[in-house]
PDB file of C-alpha atoms in Angstrom:
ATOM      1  CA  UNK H  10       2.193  11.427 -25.922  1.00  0.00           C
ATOM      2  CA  UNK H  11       1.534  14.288 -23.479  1.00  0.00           C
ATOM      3  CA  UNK H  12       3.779  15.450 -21.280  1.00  0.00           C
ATOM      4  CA  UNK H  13       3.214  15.507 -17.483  1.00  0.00           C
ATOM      5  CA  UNK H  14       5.695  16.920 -14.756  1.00  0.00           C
ATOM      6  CA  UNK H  15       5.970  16.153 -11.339  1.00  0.00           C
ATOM      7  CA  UNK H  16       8.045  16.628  -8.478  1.00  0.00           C
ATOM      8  CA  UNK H  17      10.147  13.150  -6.822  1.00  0.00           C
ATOM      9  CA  UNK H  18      12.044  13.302  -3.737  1.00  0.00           C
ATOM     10  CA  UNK H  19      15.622  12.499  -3.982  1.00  0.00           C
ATOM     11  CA  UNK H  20      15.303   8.750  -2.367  1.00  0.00           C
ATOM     12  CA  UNK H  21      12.296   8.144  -4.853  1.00  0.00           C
ATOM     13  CA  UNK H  22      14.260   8.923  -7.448  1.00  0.00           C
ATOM     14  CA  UNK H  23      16.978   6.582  -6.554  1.00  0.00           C
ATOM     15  CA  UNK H  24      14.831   3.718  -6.349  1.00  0.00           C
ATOM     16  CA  UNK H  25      13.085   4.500  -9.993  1.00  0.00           C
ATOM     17  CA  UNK H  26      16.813   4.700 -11.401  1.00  0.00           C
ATOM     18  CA  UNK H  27      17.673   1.709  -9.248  1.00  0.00           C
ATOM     19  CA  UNK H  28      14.562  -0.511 -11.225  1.00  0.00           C
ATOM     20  CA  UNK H  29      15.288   1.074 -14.459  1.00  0.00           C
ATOM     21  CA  UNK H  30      18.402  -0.272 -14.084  1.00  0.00           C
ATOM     22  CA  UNK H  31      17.567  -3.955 -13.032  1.00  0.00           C
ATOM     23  CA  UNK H  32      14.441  -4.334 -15.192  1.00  0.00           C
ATOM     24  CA  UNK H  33      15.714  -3.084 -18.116  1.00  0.00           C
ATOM     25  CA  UNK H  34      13.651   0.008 -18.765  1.00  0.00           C
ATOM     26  CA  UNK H  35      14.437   2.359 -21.223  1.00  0.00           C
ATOM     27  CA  UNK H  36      14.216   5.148 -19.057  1.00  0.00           C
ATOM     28  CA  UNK H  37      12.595   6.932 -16.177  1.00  0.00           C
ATOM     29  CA  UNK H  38       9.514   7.303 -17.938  1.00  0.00           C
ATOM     30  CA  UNK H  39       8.928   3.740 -18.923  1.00  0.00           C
ATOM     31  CA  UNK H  40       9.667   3.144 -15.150  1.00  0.00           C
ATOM     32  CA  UNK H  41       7.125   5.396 -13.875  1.00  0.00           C
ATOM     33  CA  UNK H  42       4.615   4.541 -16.670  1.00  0.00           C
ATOM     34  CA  UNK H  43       5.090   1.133 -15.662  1.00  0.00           C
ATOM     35  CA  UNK H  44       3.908   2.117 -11.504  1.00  0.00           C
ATOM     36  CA  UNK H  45       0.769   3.742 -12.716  1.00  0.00           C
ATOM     37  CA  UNK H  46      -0.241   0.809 -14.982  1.00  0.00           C
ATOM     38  CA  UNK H  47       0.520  -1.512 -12.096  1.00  0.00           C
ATOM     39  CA  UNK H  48      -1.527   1.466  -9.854  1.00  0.00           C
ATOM     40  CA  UNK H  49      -4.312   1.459 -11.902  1.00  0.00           C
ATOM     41  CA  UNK H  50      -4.791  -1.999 -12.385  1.00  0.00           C
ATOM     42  CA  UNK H  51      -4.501  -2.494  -8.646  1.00  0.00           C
ATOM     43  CA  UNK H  52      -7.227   0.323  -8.201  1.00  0.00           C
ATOM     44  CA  UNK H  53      -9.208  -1.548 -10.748  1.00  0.00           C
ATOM     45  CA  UNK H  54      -9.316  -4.969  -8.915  1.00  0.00           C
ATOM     46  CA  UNK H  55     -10.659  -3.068  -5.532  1.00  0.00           C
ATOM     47  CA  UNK H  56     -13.307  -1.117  -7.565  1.00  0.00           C
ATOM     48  CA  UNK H  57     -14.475  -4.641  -9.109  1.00  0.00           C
ATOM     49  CA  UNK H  58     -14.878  -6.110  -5.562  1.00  0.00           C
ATOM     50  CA  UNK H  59     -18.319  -6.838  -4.445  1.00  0.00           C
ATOM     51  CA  UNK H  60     -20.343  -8.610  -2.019  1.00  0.00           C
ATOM     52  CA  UNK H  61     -18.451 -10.590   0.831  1.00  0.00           C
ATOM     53  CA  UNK H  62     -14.560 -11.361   0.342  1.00  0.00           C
ATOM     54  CA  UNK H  63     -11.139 -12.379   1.788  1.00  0.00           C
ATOM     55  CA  UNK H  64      -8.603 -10.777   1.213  1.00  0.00           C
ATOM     56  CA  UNK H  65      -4.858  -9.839   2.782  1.00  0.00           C
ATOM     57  CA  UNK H  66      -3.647  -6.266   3.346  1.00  0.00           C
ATOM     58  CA  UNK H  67      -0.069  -6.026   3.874  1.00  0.00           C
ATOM     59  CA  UNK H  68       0.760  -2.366   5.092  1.00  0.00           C
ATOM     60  CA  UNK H  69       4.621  -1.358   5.926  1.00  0.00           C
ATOM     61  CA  UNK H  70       6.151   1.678   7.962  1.00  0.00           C
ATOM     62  CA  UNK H  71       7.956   3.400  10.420  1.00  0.00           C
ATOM     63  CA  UNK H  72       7.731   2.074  13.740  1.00  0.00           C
ATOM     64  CA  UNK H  73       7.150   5.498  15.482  1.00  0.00           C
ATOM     65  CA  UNK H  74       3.765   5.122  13.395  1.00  0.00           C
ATOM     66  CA  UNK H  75       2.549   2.140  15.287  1.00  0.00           C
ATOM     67  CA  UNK H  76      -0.054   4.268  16.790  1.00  0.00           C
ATOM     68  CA  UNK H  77      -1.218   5.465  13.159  1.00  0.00           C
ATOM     69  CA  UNK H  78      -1.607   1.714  12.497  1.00  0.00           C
ATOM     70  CA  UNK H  79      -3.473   0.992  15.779  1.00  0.00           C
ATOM     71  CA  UNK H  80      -6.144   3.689  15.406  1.00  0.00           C
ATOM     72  CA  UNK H  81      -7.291   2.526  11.570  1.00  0.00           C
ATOM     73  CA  UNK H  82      -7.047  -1.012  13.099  1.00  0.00           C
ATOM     74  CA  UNK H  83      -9.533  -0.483  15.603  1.00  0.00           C
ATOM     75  CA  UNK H  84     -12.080   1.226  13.483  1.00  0.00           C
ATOM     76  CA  UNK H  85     -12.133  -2.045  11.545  1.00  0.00           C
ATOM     77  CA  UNK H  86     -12.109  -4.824  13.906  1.00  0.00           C
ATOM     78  CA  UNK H  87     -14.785  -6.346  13.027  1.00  0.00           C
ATOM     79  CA  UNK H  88     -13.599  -7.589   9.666  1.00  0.00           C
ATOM     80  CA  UNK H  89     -10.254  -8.153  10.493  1.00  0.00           C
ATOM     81  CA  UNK H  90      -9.521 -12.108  11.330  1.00  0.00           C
ATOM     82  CA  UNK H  91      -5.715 -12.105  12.036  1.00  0.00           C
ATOM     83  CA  UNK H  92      -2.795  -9.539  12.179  1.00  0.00           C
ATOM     84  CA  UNK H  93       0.237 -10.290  12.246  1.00  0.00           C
ATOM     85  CA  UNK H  94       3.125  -7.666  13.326  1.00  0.00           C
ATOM     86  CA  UNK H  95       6.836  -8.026  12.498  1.00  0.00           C
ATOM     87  CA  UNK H  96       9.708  -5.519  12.922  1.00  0.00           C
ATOM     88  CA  UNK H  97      11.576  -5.513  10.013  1.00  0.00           C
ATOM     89  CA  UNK H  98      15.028  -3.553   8.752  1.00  0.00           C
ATOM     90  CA  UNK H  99      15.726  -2.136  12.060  1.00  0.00           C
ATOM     91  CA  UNK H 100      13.121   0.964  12.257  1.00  0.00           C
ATOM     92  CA  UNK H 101      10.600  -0.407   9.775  1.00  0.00           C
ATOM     93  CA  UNK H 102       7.092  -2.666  10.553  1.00  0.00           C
ATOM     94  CA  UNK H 103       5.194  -4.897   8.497  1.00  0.00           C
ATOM     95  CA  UNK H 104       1.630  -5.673   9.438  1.00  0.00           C
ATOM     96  CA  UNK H 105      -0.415  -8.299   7.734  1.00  0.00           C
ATOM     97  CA  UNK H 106      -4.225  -8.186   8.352  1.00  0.00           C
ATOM     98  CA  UNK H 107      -6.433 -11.084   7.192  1.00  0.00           C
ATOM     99  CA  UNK H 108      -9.753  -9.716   6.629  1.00  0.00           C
ATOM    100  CA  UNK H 109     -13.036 -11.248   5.544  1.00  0.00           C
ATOM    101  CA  UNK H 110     -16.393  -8.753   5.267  1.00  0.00           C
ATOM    102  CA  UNK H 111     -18.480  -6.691   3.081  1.00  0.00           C
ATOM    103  CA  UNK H 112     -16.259  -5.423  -0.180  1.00  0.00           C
ATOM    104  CA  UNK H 113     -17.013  -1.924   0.812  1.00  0.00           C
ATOM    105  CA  UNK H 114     -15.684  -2.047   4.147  1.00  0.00           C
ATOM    106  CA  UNK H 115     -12.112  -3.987   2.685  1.00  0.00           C
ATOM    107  CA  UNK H 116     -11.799  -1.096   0.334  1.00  0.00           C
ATOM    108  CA  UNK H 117     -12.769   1.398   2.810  1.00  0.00           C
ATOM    109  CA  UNK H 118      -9.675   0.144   5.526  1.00  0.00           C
ATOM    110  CA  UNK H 119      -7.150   0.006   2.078  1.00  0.00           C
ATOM    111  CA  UNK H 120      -7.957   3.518   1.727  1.00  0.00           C
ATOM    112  CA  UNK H 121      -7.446   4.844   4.916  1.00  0.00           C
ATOM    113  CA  UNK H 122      -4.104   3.291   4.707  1.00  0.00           C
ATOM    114  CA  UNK H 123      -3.145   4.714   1.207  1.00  0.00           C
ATOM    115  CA  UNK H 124      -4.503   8.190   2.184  1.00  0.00           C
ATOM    116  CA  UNK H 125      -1.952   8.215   5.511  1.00  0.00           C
ATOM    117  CA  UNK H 126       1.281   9.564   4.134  1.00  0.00           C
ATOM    118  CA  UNK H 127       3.001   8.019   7.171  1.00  0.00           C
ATOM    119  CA  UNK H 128       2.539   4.585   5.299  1.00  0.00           C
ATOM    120  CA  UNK H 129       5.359   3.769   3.062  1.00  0.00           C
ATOM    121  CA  UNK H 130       3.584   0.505   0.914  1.00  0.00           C
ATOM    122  CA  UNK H 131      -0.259  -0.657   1.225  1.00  0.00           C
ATOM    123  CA  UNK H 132      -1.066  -3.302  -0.852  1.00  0.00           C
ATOM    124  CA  UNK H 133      -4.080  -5.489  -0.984  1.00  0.00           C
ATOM    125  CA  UNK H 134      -4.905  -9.005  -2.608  1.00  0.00           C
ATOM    126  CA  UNK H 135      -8.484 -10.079  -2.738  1.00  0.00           C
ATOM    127  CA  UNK H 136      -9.295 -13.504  -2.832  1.00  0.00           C
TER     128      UNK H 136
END
């Protein structure tokens, strides 16, 4: 198997020891191999989205970034049906958007989400 290096932060790397731990990995590499299957597979399931859909993007982060959030929101508010925003673990925000429109334009918000490095988890569901 090839070998690949890259560079974690220190909190990162608490959190992979922290699941290798509880889910019984062998190690850090299983762990990590394990995120980029999941990644992948995630990646997969937007890329095989077409035509109209429904789907729910759950995006958390910082609450100084609320006016990261707001900006991508607005460029999209025509296929967004219902947000939802909570304050969670004291300087943290979860927002929930329920969107329904053209597959390109769900993967299109998803990605401007992922690509914002102020955004600590993205994840979408299509329905």
């Amino acid at each position: 198997m090839p070998i690949v290096s890259i560079s974690l932060n220190d909190e990162i790397l608490k959190q992979i020891d922290k699941l290798q731990s509880t889910m019984g990995f062998s190690g850090r590499s299983d762990a990590i191999r394990a995120g980029i299957r999941s990644f992948v597979s995630e990646e997969k399931q937007k890329q095989d989205l077409s035509g109209e859909v429904n789907a729910i993007l759950l995006v958390v982060h910082n609450d100084e970034y609320d006016n990261e959030v707001n900006g991508i929101k607005h460029s999209y508010e025509d296929l967004i049906t219902m947000h939802l925003h909570n304050k969670i673990d004291g300087e943290k925000c979860m927002e929930l958007f329920i969107l329904k429109g053209e597959s390109e334009k769900v993967t299109e918000i998803t990605k401007n989400f992922q690509i914002n490095k102020k955004m600590d988890t993205i994840k979408l569901v299509a329905l």
